[in-house]
Short mmCIF file of C-alpha atoms in Angstrom, two decimals:
data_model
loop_
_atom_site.label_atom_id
_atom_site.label_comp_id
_atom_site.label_asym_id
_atom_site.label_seq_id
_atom_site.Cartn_x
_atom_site.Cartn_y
_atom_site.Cartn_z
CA UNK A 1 -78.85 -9.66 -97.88
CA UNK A 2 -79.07 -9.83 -93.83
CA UNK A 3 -76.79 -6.94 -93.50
CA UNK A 4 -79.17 -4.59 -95.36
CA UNK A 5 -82.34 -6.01 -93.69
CA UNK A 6 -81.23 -6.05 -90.20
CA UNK A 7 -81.91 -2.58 -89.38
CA UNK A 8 -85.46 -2.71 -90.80
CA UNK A 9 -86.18 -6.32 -89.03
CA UNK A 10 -84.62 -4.46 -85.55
CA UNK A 11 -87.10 -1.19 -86.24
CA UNK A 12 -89.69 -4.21 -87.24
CA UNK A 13 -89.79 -6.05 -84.17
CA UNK A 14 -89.84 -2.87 -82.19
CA UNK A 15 -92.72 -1.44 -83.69
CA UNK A 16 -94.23 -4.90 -83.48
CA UNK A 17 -93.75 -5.13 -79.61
CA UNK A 18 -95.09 -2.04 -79.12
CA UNK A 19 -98.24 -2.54 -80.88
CA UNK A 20 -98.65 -5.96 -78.56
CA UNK A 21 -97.91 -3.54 -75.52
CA UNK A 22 -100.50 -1.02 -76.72
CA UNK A 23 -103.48 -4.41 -77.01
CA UNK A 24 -102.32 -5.36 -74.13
CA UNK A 25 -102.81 -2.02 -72.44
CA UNK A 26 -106.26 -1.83 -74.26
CA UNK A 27 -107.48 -4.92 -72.47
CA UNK A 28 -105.74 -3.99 -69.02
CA UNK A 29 -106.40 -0.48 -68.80
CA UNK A 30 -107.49 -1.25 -65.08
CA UNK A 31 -103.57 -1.02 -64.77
CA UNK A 32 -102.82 2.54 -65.26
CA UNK A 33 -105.74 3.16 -63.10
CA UNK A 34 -104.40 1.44 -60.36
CA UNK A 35 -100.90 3.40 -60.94
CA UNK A 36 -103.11 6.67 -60.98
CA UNK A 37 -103.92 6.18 -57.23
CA UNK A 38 -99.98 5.23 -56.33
CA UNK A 39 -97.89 7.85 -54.88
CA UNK A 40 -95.59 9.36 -57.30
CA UNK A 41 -92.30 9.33 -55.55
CA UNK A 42 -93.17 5.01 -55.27
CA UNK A 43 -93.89 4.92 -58.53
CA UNK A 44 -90.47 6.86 -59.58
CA UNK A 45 -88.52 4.41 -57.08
CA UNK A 46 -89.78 1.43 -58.43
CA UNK A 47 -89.00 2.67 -62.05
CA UNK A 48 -85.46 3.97 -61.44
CA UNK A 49 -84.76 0.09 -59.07
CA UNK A 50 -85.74 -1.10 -62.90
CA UNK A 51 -83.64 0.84 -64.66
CA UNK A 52 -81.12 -0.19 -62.10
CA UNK A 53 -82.11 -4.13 -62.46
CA UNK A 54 -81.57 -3.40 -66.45
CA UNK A 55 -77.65 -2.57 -65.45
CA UNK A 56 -77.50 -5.48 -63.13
CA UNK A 57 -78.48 -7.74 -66.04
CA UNK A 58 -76.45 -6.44 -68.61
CA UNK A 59 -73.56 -7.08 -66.17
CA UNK A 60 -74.99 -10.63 -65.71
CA UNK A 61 -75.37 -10.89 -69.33
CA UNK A 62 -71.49 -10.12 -70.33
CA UNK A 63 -70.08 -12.31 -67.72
CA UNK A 64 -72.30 -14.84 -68.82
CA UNK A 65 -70.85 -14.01 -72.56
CA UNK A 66 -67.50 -14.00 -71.10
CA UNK A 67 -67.67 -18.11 -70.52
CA UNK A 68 -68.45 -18.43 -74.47
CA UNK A 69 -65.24 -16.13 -75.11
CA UNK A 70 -67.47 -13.36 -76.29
CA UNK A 71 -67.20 -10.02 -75.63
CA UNK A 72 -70.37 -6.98 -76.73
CA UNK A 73 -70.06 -3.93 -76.75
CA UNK A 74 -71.55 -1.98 -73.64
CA UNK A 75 -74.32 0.04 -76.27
CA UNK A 76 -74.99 -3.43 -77.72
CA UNK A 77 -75.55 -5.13 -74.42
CA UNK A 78 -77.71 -2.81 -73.29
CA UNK A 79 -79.47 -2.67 -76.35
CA UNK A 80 -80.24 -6.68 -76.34
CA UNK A 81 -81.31 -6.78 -72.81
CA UNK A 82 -83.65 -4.33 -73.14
CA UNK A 83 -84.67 -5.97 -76.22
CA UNK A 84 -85.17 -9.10 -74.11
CA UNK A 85 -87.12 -7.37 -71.15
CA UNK A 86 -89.79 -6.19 -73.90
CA UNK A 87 -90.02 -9.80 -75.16
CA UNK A 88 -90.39 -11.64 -72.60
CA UNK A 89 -93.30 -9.76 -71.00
CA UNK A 90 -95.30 -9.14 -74.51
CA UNK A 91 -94.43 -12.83 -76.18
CA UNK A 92 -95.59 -16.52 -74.28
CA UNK A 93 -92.58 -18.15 -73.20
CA UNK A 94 -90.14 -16.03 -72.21
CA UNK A 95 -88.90 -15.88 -75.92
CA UNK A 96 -85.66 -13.58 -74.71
CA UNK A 97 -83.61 -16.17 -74.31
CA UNK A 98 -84.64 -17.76 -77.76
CA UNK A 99 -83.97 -14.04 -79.15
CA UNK A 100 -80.49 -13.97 -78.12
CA UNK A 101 -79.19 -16.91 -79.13
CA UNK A 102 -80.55 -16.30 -83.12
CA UNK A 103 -79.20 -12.94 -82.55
CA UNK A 104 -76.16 -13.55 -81.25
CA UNK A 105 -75.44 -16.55 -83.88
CA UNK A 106 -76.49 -14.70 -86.62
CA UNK A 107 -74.41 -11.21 -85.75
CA UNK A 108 -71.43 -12.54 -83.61
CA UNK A 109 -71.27 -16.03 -85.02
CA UNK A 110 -71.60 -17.90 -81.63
CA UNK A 111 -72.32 -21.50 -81.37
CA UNK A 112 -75.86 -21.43 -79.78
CA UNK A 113 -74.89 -24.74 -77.94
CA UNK A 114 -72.37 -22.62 -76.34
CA UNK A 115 -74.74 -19.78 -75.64
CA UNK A 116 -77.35 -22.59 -74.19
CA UNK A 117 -74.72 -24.22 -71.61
CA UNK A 118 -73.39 -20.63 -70.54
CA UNK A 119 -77.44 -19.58 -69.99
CA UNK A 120 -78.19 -23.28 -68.19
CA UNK A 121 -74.97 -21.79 -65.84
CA UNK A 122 -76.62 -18.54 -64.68
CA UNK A 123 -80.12 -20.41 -64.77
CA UNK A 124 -78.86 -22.77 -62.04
CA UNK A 125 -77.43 -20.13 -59.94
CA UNK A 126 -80.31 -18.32 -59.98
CA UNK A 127 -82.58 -20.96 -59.39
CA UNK A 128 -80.21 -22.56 -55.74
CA UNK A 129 -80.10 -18.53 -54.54
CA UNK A 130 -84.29 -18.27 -55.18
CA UNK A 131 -85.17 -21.83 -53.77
CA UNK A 132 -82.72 -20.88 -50.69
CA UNK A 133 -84.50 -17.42 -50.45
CA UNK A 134 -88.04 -19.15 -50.70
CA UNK A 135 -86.83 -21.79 -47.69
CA UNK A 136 -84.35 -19.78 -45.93
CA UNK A 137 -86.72 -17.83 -43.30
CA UNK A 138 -89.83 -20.15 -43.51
CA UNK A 139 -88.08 -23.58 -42.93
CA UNK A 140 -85.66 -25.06 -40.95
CA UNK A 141 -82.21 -24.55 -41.29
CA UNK A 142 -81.52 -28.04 -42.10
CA UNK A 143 -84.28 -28.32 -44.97
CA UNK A 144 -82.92 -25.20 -47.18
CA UNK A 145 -79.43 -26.71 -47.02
CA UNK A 146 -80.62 -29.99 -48.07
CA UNK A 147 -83.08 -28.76 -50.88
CA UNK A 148 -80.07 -26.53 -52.33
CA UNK A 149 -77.61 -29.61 -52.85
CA UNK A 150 -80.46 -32.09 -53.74
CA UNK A 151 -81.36 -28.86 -56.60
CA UNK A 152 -77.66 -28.66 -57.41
CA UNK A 153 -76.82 -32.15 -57.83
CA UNK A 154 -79.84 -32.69 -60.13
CA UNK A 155 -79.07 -29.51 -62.02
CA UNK A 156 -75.57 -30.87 -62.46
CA UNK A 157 -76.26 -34.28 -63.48
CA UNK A 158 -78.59 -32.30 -66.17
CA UNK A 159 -76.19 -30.05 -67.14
CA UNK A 160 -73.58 -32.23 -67.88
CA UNK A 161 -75.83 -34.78 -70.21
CA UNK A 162 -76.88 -31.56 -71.98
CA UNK A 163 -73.17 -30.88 -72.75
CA UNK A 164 -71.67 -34.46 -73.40
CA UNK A 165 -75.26 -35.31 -75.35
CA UNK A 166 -74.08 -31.83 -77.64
CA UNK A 167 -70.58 -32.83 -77.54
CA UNK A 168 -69.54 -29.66 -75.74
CA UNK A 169 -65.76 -29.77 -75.20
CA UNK A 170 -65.12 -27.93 -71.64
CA UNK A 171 -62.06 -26.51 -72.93
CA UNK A 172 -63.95 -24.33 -75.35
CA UNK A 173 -65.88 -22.54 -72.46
CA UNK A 174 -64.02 -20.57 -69.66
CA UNK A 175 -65.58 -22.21 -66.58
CA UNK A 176 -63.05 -20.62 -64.67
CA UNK A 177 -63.56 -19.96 -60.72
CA UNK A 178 -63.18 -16.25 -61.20
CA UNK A 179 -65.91 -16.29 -64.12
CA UNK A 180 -68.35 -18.46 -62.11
CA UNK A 181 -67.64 -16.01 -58.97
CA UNK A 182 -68.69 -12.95 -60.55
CA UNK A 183 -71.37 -14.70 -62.37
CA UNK A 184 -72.53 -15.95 -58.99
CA UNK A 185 -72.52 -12.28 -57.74
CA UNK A 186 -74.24 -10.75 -60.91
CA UNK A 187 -76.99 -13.04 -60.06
CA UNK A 188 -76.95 -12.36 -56.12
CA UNK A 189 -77.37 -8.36 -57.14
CA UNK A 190 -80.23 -9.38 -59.29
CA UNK A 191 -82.07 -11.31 -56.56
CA UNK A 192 -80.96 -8.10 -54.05
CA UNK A 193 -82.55 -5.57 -56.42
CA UNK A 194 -85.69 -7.87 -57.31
CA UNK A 195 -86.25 -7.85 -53.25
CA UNK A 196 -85.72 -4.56 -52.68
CA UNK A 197 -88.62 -3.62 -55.85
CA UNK A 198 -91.09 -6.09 -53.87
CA UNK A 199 -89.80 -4.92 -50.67
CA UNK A 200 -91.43 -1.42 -51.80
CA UNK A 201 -94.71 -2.98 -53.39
CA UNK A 202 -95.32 -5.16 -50.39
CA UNK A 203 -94.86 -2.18 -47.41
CA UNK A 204 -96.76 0.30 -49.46
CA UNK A 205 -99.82 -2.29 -49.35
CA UNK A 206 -99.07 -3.65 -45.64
CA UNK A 207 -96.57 -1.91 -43.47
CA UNK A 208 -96.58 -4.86 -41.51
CA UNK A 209 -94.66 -7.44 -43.77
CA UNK A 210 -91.62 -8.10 -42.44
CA UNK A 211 -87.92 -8.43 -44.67
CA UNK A 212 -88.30 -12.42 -44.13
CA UNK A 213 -91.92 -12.73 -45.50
CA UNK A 214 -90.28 -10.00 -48.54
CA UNK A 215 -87.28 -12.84 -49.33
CA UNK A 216 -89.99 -16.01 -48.84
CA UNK A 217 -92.07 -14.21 -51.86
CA UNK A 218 -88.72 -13.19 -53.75
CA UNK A 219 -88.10 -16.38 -53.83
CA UNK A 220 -91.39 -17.73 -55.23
CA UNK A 221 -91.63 -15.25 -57.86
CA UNK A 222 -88.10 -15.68 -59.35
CA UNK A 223 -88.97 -20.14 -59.26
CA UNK A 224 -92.05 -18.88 -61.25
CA UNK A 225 -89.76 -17.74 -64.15
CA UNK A 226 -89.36 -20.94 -64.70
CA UNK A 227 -92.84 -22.14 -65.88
CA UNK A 228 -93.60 -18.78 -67.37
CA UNK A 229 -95.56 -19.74 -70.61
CA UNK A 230 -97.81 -16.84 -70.47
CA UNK A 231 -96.43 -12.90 -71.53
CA UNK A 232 -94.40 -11.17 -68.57
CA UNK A 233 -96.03 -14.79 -66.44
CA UNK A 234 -99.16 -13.19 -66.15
CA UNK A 235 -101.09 -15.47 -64.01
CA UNK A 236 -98.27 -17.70 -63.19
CA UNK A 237 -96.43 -15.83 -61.09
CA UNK A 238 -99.22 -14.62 -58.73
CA UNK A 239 -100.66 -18.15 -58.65
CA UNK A 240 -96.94 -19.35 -56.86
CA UNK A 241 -96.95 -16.40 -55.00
CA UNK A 242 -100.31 -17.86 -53.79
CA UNK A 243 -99.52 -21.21 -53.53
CA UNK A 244 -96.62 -20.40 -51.18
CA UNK A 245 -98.54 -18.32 -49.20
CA UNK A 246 -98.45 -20.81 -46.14
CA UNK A 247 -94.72 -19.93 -46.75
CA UNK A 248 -94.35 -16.49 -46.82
CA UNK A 249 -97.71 -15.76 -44.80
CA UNK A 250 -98.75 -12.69 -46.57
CA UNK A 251 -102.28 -12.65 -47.38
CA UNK A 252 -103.47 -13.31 -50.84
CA UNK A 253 -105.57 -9.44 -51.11
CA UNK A 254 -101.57 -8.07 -50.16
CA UNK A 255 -100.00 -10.35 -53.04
CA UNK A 256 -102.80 -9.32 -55.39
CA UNK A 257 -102.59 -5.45 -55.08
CA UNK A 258 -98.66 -5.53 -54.84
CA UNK A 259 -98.17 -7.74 -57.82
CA UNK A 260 -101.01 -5.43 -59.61
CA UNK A 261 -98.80 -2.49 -58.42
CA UNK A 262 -95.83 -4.04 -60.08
CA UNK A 263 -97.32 -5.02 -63.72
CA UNK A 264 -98.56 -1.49 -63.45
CA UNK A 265 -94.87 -0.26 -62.78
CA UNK A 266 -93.43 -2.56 -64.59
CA UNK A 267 -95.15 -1.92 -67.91
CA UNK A 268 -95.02 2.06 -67.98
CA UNK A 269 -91.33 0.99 -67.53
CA UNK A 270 -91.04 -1.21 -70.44
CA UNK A 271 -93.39 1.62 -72.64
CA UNK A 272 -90.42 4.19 -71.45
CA UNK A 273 -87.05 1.95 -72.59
CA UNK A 274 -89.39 0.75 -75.97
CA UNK A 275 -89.84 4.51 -76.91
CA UNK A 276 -86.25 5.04 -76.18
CA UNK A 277 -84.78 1.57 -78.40
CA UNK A 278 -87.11 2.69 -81.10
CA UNK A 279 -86.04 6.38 -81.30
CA UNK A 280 -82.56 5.18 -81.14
CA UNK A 281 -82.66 2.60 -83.89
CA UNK A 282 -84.64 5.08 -86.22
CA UNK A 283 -82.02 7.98 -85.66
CA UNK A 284 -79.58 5.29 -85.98
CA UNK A 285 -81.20 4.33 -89.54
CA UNK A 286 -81.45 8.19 -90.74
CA UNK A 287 -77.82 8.51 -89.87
CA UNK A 288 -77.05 6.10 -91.56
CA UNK A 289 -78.64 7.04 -94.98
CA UNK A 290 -77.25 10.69 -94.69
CA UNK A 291 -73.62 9.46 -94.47
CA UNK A 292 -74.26 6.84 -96.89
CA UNK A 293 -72.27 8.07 -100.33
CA UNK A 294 -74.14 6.09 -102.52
CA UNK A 295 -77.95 7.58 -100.85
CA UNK A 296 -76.00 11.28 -101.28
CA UNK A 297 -75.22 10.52 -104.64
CA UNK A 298 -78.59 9.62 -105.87
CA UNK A 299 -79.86 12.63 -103.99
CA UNK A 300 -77.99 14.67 -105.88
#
């Protein structure tokens, strides 16, 4: 019964996220009008660094597999992280993560306590890297290092209750040096990307922001990931951005019209790869039925 509604529940929650997008846009048209007054060849650069950030996390995404013993297929990985990109900026709560492991236990069959401990891996990389960018260039030397291990130690301790309290045998997950090194550099090539999009946003508001004050707000607005309860942390991330402002000393009109820059960006970006999934998985469905013997049969 799944197998023959799966295709109409993936062309379902397309359709469905697109609608949100198209509300969404309804109530923020000031968006594209702010994107109507940003050079083109910024605009393309930021897109393309997305499109580029979509690689980087489907690389992130089948190492992180990789530790549950699972390997996707490239077209499918793609496929789910771009699924995940559209739901976590249209849905409250960054309800990616929640998509993946139903999908992923439902299609593949994989233990979603597995799939949770491999995610709380990548999650605590990502989060030492970002607080060490936020503290890096603003604080002293000795501060960073001591709020990384005080973050790692914690995160630790956490993750190992989470695994003995799920009865998690380590054995059945490859937390092999090799896999946590190139998970560790999927995630630094995520952060690198991320700074160079905000790098762009930032100089084409103030020329004047240095590549420090660029990896004090990268920083801020990956830790506001976090606490992202609203869509795409509308609101969230811009009030940490703010917050840290005595960190990263860019004025809060500059953080304003960048971030404003990005959402615009960012969601004629997520319009272009929904179009794309949607065509896909329709031409996949129509294929489908016009190979099918049983559909050619009744045809005839």
């Amino acid at each position: 019964m799944l197998k023959r509604i799966r295709p109409y529940l993936s062309v379902g929650l397309l359709v469905v996220v697109l609608v949100i997008a198209a509300i969404y846009l309804s109530h923020h048209v000031y968006l594209l009008t702010d994107l109507s007054h940003t050079p083109l060849l910024i605009g393309i650069s930021l897109i393309l660094l997305y499109v580029l950030l979509l690689i980087v996390l489907t690389f992130k995404f089948s190492i992180t597999l990789k530790i549950c013993s699972l390997r996707l297929p490239n077209q499918e990985n793609i496929k789910l992280n771009a699924n995940t990109l559209l739901i976590n900026f249209f849905i409250p709560g960054q309800g990616g993560p929640i998509y993946n492991g139903v999908y992923l236990k439902s299609r593949h069959k994989l233990k979603v306590k597995h799939f949770i401990s491999s995610m709380l891996i990548y999650y605590i990389i990502y989060a030492l890297l970002s607080v060490g960018c936020l503290l890096v260039s603003s604080r002293p030397w000795w501060q960073t290092i001591l709020a990384v291990l005080t973050l790692g130690l914690v995160s630790l301790w956490l993750s190992r209750r989470y695994m003995k309290k799920s009865h998690i045998n380590k054995q059945s997950l490859n937390l092999h040096v090799a896999s946590l090194s190139w998970l560790t550099l999927a995630t630094v090539l995520q952060i690198v990307v991320q700074t160079v999009i905000y790098a762009i946003e930032l100089r084409s508001v103030n020329k004047t922001i240095s590549l420090s004050q660029i990896i004090t707000y990268t920083g801020a607005a990956n830790l506001a990931m976090f606490v992202a309860l609203t869509p795409g942390a509308i609101g969230i991330r811009e009030s940490f951005l703010l917050f840290t402002e005595k960190l990263n000393h860019i004025s809060s009109n500059n953080i304003l019209v960048a971030s404003l820059l990005d959402r615009s960006v960012y969601l004629v970006f997520l319009g272009i790869i929904g179009l794309i999934t949607l065509i896909f998985q329709l031409y996949k469905r129509i294929s489908t039925k016009s190979t099918n013997p049983v559909i050619k049969a009744a045809a005839k």
